[in-house]
PDB file of C-alpha atoms and ligand atoms in Angstrom:
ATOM      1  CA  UNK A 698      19.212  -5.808  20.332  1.00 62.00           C
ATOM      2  CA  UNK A 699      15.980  -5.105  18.624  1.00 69.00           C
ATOM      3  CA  UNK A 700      12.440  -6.832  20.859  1.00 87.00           C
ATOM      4  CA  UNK A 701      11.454  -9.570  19.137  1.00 94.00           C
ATOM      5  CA  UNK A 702       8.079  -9.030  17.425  1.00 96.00           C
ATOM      6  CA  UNK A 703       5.155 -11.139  17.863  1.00 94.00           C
ATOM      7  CA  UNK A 704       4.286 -14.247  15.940  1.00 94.00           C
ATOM      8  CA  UNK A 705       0.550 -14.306  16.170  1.00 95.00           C
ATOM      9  CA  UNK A 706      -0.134 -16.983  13.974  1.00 92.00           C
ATOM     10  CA  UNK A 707      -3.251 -17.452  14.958  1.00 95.00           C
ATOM     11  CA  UNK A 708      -4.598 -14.027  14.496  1.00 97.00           C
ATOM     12  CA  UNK A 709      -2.846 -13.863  10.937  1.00 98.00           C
ATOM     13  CA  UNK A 710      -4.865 -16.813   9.933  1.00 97.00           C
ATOM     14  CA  UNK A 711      -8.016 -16.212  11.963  1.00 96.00           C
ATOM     15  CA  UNK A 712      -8.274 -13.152  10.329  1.00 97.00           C
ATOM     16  CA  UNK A 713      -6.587 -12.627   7.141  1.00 97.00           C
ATOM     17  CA  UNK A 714      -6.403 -16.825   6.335  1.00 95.00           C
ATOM     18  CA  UNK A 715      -2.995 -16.667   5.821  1.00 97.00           C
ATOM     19  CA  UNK A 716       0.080 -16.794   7.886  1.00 97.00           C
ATOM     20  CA  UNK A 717       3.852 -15.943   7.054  1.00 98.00           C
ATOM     21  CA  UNK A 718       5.961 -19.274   7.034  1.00 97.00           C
ATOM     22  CA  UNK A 719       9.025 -18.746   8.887  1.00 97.00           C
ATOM     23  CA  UNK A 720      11.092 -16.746   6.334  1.00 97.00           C
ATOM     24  CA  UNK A 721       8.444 -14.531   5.769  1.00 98.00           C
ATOM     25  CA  UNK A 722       8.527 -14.324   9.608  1.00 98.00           C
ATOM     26  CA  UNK A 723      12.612 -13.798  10.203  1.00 98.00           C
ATOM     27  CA  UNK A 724      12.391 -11.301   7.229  1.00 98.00           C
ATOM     28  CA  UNK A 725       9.514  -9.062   9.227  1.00 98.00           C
ATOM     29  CA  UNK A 726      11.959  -9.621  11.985  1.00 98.00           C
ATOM     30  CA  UNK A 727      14.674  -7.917   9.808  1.00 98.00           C
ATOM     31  CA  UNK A 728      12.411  -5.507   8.272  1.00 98.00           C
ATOM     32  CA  UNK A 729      11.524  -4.533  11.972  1.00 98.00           C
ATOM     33  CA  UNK A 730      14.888  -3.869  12.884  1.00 97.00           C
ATOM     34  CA  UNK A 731      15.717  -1.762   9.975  1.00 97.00           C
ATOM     35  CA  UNK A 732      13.117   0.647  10.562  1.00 97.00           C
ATOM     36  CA  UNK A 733      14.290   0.876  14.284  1.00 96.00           C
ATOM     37  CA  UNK A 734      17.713   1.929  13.356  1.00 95.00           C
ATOM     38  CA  UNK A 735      16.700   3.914   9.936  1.00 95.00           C
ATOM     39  CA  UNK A 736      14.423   6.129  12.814  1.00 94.00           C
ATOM     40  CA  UNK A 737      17.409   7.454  14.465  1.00 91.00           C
ATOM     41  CA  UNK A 738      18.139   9.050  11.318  1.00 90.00           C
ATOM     42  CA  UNK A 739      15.213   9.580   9.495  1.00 87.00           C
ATOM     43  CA  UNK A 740      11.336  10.215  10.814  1.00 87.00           C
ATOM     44  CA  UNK A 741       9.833   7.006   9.480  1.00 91.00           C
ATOM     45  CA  UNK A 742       7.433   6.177  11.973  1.00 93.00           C
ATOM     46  CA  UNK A 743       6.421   6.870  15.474  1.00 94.00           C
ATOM     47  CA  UNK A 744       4.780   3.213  15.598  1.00 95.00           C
ATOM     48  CA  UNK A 745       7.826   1.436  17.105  1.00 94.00           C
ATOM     49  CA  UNK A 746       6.658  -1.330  19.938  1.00 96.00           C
ATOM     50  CA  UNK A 747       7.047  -4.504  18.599  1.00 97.00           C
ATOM     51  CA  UNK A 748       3.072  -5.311  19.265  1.00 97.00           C
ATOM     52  CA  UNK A 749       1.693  -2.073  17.514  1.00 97.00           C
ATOM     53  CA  UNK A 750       4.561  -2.729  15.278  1.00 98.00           C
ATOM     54  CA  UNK A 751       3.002  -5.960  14.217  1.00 98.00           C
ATOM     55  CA  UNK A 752      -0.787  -4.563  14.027  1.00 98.00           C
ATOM     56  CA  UNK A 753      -0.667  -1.149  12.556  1.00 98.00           C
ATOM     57  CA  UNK A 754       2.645  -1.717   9.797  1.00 98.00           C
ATOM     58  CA  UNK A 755       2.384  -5.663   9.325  1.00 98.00           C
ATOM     59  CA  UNK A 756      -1.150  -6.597   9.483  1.00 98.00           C
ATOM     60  CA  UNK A 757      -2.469  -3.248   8.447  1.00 98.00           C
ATOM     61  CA  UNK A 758      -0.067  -3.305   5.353  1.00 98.00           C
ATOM     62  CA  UNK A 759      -1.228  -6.730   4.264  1.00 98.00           C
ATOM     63  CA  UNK A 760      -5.081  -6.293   4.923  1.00 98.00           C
ATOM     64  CA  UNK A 761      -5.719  -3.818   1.990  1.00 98.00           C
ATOM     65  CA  UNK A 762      -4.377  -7.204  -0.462  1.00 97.00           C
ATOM     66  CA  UNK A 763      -6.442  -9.850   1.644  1.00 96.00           C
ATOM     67  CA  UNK A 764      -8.517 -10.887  -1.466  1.00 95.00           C
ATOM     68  CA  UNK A 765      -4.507 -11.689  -3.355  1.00 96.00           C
ATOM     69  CA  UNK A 766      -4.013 -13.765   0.051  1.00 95.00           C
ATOM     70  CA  UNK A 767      -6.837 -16.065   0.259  1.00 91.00           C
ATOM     71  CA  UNK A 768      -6.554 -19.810  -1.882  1.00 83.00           C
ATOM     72  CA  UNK A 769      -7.547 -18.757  -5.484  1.00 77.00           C
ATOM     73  CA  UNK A 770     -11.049 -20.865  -5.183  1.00 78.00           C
ATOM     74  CA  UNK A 771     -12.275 -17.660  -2.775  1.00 79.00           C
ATOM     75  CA  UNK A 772     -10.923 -15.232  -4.015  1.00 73.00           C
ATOM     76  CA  UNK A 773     -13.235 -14.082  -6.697  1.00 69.00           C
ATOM     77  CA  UNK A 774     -13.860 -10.703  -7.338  1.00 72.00           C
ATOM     78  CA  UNK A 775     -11.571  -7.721  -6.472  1.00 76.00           C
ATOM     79  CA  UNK A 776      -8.599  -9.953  -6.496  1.00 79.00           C
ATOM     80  CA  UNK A 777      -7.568  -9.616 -10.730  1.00 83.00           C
ATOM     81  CA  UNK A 778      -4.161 -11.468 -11.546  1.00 89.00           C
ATOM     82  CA  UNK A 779      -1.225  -9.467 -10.118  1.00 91.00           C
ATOM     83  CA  UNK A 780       2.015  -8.884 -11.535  1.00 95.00           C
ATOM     84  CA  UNK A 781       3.387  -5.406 -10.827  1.00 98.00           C
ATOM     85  CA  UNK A 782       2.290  -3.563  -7.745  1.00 98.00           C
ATOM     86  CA  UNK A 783       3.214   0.387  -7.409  1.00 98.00           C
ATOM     87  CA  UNK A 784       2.870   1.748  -3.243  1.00 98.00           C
ATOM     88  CA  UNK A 785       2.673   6.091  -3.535  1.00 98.00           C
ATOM     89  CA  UNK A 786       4.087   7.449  -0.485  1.00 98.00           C
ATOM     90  CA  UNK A 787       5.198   4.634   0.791  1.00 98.00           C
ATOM     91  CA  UNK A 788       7.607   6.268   3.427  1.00 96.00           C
ATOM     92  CA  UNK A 789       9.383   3.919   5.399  1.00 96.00           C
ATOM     93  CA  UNK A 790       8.075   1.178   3.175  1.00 98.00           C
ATOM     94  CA  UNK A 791       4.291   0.738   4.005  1.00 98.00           C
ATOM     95  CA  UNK A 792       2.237  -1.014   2.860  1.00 98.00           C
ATOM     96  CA  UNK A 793       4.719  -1.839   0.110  1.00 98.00           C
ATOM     97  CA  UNK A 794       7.349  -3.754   2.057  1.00 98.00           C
ATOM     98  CA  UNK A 795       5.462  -6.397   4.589  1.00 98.00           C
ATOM     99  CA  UNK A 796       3.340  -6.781   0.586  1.00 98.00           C
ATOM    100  CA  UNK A 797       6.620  -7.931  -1.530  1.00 98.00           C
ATOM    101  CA  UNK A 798       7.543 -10.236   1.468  1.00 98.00           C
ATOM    102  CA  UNK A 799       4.261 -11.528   1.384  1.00 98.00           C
ATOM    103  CA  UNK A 800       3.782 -12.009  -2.001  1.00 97.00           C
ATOM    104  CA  UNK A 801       7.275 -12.484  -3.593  1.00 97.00           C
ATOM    105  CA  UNK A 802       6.218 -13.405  -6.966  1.00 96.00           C
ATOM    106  CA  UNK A 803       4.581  -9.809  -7.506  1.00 98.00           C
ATOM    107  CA  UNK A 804       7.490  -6.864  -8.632  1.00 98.00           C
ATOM    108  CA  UNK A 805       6.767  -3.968  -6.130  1.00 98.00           C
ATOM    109  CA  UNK A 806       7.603  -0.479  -6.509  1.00 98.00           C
ATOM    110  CA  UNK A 807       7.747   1.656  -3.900  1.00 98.00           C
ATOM    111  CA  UNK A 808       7.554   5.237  -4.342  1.00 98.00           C
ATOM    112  CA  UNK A 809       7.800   8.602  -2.192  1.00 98.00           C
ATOM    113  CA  UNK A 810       8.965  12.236  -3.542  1.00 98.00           C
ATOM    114  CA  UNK A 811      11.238  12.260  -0.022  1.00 97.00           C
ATOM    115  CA  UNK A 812      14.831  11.326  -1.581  1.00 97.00           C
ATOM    116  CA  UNK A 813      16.445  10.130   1.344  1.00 95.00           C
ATOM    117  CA  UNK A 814      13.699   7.868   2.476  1.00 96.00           C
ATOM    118  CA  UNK A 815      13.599   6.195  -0.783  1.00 97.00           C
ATOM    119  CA  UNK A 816      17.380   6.233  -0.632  1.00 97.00           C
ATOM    120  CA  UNK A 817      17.202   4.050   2.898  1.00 97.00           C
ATOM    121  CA  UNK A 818      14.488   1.794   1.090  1.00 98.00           C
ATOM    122  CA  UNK A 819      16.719   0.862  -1.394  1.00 98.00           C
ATOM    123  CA  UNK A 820      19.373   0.047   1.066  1.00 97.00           C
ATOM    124  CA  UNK A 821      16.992  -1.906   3.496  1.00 98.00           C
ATOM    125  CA  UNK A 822      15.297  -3.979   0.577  1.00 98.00           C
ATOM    126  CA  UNK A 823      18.831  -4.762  -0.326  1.00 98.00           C
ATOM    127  CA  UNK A 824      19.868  -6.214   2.493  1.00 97.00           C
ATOM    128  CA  UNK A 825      16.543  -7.973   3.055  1.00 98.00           C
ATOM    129  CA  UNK A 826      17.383  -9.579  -0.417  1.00 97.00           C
ATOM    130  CA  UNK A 827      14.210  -8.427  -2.445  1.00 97.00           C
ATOM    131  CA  UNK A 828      15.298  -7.970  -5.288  1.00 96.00           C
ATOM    132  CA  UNK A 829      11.466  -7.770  -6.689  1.00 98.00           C
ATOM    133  CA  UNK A 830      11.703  -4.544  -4.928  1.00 98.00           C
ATOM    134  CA  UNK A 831      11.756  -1.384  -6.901  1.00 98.00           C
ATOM    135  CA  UNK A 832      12.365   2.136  -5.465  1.00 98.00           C
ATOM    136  CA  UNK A 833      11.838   5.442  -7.023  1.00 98.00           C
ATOM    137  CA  UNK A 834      12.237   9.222  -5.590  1.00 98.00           C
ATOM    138  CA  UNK A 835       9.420  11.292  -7.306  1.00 98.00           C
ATOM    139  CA  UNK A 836       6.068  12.913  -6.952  1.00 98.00           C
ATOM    140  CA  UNK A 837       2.656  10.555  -8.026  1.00 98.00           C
ATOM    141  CA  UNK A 838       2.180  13.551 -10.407  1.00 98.00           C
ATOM    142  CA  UNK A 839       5.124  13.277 -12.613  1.00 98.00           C
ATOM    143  CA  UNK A 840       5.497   9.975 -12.233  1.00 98.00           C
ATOM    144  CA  UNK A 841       2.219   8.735 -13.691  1.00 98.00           C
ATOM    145  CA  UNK A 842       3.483  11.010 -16.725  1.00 97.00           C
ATOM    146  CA  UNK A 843       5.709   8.606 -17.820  1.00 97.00           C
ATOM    147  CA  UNK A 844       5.553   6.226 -20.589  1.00 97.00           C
ATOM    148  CA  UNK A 845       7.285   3.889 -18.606  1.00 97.00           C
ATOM    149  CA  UNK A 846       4.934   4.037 -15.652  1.00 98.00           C
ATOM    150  CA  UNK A 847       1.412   5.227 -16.956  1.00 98.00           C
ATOM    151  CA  UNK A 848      -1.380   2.786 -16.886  1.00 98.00           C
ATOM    152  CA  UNK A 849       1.181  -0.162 -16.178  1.00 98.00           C
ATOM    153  CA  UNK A 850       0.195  -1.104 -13.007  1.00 98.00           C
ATOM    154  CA  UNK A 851      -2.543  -3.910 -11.568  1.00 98.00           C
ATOM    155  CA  UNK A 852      -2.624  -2.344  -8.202  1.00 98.00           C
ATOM    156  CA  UNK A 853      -1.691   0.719  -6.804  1.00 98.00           C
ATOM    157  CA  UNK A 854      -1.551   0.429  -2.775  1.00 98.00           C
ATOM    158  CA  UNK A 855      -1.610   4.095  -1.090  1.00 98.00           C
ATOM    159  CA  UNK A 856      -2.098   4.544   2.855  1.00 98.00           C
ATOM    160  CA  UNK A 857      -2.143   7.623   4.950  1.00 97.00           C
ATOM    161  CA  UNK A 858      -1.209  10.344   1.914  1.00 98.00           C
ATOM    162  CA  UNK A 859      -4.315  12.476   1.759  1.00 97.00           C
ATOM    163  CA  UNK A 860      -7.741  12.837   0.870  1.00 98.00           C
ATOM    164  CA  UNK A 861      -9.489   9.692  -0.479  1.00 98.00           C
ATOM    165  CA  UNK A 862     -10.056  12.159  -4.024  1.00 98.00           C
ATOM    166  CA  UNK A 863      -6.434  13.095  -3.964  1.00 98.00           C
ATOM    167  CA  UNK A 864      -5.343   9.265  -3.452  1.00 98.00           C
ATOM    168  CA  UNK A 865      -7.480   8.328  -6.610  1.00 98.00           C
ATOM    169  CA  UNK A 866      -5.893  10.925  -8.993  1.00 98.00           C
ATOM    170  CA  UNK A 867      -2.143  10.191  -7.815  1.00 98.00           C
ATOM    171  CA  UNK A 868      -3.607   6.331  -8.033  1.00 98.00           C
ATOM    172  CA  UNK A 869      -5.824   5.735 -10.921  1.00 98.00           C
ATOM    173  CA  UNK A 870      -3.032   7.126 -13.510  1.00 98.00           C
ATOM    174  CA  UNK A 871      -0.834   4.203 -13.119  1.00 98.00           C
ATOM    175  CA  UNK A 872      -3.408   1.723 -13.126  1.00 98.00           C
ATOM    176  CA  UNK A 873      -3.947  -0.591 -15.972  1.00 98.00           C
ATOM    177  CA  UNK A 874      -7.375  -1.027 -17.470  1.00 97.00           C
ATOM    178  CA  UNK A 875      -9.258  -3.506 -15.148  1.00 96.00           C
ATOM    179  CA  UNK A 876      -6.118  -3.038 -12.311  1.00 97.00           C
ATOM    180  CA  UNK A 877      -7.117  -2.327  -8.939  1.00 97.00           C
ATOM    181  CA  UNK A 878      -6.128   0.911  -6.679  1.00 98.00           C
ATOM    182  CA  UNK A 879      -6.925  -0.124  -3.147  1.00 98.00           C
ATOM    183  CA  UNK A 880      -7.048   2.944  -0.538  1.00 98.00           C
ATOM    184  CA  UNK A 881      -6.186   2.370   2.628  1.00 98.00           C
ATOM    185  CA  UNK A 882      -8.626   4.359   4.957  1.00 98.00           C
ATOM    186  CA  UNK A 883      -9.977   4.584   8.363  1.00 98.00           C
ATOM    187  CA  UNK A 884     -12.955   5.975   9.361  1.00 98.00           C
ATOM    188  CA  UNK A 885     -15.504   5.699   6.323  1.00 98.00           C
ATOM    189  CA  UNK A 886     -18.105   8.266   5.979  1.00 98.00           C
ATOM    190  CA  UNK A 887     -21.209   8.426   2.839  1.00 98.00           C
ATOM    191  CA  UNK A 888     -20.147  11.965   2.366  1.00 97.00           C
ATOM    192  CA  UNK A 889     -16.383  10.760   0.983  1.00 97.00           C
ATOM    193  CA  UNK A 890     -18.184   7.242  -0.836  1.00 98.00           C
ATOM    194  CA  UNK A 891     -20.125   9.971  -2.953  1.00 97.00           C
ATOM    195  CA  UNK A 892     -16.873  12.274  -3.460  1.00 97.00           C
ATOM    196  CA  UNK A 893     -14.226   9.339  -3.927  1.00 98.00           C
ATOM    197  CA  UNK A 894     -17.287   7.902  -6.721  1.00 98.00           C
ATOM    198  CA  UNK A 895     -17.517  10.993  -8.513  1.00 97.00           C
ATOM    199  CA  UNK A 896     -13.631  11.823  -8.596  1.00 98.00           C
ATOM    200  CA  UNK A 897     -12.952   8.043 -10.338  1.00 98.00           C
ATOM    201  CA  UNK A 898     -15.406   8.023 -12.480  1.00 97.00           C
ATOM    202  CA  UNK A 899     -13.565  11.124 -14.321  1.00 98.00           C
ATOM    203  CA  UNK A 900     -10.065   9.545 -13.755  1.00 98.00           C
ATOM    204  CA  UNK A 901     -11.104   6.033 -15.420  1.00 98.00           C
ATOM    205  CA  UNK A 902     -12.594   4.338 -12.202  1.00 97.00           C
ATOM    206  CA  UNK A 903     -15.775   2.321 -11.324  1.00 88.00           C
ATOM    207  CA  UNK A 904     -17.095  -0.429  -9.392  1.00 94.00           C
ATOM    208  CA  UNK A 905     -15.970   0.547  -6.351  1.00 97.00           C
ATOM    209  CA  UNK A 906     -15.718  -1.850  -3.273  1.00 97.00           C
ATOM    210  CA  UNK A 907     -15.501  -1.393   0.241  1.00 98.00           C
ATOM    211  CA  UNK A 908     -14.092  -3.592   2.634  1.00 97.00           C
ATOM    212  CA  UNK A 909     -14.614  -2.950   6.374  1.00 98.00           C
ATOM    213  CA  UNK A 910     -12.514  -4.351   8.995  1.00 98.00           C
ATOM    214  CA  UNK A 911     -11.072  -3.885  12.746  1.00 98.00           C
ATOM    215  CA  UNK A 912      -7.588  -4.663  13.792  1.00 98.00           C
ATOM    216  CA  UNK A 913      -6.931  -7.670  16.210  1.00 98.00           C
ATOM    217  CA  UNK A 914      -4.979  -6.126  19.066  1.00 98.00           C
ATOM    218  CA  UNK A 915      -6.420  -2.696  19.689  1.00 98.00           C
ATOM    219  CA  UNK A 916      -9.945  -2.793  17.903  1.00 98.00           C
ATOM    220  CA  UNK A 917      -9.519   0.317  15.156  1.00 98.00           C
ATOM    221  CA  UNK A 918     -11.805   0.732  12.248  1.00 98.00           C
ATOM    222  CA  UNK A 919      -9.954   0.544   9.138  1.00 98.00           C
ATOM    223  CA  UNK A 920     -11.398   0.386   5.515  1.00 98.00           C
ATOM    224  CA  UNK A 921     -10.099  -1.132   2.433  1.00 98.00           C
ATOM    225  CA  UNK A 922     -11.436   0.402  -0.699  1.00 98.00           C
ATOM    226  CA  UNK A 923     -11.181  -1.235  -3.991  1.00 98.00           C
ATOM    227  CA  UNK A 924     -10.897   0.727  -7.661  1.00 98.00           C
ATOM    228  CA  UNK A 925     -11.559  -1.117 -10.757  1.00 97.00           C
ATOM    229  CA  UNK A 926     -10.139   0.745 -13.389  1.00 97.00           C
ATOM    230  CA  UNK A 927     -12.432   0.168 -16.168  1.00 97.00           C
ATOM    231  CA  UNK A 928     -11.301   3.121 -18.723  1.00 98.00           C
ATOM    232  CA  UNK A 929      -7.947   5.149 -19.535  1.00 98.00           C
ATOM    233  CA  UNK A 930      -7.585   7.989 -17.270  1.00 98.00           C
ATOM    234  CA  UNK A 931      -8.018  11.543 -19.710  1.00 98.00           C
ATOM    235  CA  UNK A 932      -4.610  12.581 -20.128  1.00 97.00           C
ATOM    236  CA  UNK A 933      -5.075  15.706 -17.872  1.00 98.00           C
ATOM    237  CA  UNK A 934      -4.597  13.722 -15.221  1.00 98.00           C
ATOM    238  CA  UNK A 935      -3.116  13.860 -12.709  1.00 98.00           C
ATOM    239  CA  UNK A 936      -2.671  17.437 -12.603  1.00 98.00           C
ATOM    240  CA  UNK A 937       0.395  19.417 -12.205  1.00 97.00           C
ATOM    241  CA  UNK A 938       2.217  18.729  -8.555  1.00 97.00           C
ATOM    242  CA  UNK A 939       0.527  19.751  -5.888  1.00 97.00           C
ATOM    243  CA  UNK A 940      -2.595  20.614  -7.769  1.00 97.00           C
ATOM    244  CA  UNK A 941      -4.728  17.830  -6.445  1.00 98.00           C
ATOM    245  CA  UNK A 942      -4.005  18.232  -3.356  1.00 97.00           C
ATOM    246  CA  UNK A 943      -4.820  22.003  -2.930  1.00 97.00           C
ATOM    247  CA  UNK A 944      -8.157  21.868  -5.371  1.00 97.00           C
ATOM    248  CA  UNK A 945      -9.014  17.344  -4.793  1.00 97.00           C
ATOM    249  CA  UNK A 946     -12.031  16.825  -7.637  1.00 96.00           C
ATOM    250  CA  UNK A 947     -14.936  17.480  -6.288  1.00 82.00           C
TER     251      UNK A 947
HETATM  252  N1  LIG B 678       2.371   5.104   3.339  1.00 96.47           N
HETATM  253  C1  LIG B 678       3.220   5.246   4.511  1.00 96.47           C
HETATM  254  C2  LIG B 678       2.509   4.695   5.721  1.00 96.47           C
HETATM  255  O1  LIG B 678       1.304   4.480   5.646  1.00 96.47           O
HETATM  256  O2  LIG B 678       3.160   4.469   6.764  1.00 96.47           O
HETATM  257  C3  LIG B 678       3.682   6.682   4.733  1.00 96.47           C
HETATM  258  C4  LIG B 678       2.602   7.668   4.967  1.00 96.47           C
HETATM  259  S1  LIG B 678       3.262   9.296   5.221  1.00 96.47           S
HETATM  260  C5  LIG B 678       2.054   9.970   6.280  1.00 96.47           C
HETATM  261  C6  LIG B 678       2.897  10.077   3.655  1.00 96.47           C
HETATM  262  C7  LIG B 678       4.031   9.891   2.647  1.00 96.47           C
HETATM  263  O3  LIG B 678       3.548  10.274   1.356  1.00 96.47           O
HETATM  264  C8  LIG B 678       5.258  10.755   2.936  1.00 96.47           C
HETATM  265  O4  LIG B 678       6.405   9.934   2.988  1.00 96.47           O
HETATM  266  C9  LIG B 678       5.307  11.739   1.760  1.00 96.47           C
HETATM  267  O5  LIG B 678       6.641  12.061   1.389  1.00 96.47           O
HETATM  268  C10 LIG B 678       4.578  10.972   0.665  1.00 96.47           C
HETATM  269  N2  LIG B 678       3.902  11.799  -0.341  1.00 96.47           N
HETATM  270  C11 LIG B 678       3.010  12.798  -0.115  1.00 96.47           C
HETATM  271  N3  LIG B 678       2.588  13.321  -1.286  1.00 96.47           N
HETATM  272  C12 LIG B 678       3.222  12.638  -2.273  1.00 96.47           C
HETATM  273  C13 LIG B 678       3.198  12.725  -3.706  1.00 96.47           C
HETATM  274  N4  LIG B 678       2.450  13.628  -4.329  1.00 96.47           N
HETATM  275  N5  LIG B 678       3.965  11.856  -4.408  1.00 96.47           N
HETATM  276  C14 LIG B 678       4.757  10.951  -3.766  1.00 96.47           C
HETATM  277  N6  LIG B 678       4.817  10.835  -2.412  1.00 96.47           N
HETATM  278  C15 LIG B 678       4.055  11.662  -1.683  1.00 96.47           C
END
């Protein structure tokens, strides 16, 4: 039998003003669960205690769309209307998963070039029933080559996949014109501000926002930086696979 995770309601609302009702709860219950028993199979995550469960693949997950969370009289600025949301290298389903349960009106693709993890996505949003839950088995590269994909997107989520540069030319791509791509980040130093400012500004980016914050249970720094797209990314990018991440724009 799978721990039961923590409800923390307080610290959801303290913190993020919002709180999961109790389907949203029994469904990070489920989602919980699945990722314990997909891990005997596949490497999806070493973060498997129900507490640091909670902090670093719930809370973390749903702190880089905080602005989308609060009541719509605060939350001006970085939070644009939000229809279809796009997570790159989502893995075993972060931040993309804990986001479509949390916001169930937006569609949510989640997408990682490892086959078989998306293949267990599918599975586990299935039998969570989200069916706004999209999965798709490619590489950022080629997939922000298609007509389908390109420059469709109002947010692109993307946590722990590289370089903030790289994440902003696998990101950008599949952004809509005044979307939002919202890096996930840690530590935040001036020296990758200036690189990350430079790097957008080529792929279509501007305004770019910074959100500090510090998880409730174990005190780490995390950042949330905000994208606006405010131009169509040149059509050389992204480069070809694997480019950006062996030469990131500098
Ligand atoms: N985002 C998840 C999280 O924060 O828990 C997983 C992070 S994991 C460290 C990085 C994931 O990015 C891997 O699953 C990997 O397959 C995927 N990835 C790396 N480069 C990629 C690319 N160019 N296109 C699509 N997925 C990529």
């Amino acid at each position: 039998m799978t721990t039961a995770l923590p409800t923390l309601g307080d610290t959801w609302q303290k913190t993020l003003q919002w709180q999961p009702d109790k389907s949203q709860r029994a469904l990070f219950q489920k989602l919980y669960k699945g990722i314990l028993q997909g891990n005997q199979q596949f490497n999806l995550t070493r973060i498997t205690a129900p507490e640091e469960f909670w902090e670093k693949h719930l809370w973390d997950s749903l702190l880089g769309i905080a602005p989308w969370l609060l009541p719509p009289e605060q939350s001006e600025g970085v939070a644009v209307p939000v229809q279809r949301v796009i997570d790159i290298g989502t893995g075993g389903g972060f931040p993309g998963l804990p986001v479509a349960i949390a916001k169930p009106d937006w569609q949510v693709t989640c997408l990682d070039s490892t086959r078989k993890k998306i293949a267990f996505l599918a599975e586990l949003s299935q039998s969570l029933a989200l069916p706004q839950v999209q999965t798709a088995a490619d590489r950022a590269e080629s997939f922000a080559r298609h007509p389908a994909h390109r420059e469709t997107y109002d947010l692109a989520l993307i946590r722990a996949v590289g370089p903030a540069t790289v994440c902003a030319e696998y990101a950008l791509p599949l952004v809509k014109v005044n979307g939002r791509a919202v890096l996930y980040r840690g530590q935040w130093t001036a020296d990758e501000a200036q690189a990350l400012a430079k790097a957008a500004a080529r792929l279509g980016g501007g305004d770019i926002e910074v959100q500090a914050a510090t998880t409730p249970l174990s005190q780490g720094v995390r950042h949330c930086v905000y994208i606006r797209k405010h131009s169509p990314t040149p059509i050389e990018f992204p480069r070809t696979p694997g480019t950006a991440a062996k030469q990131p724009l500098a």
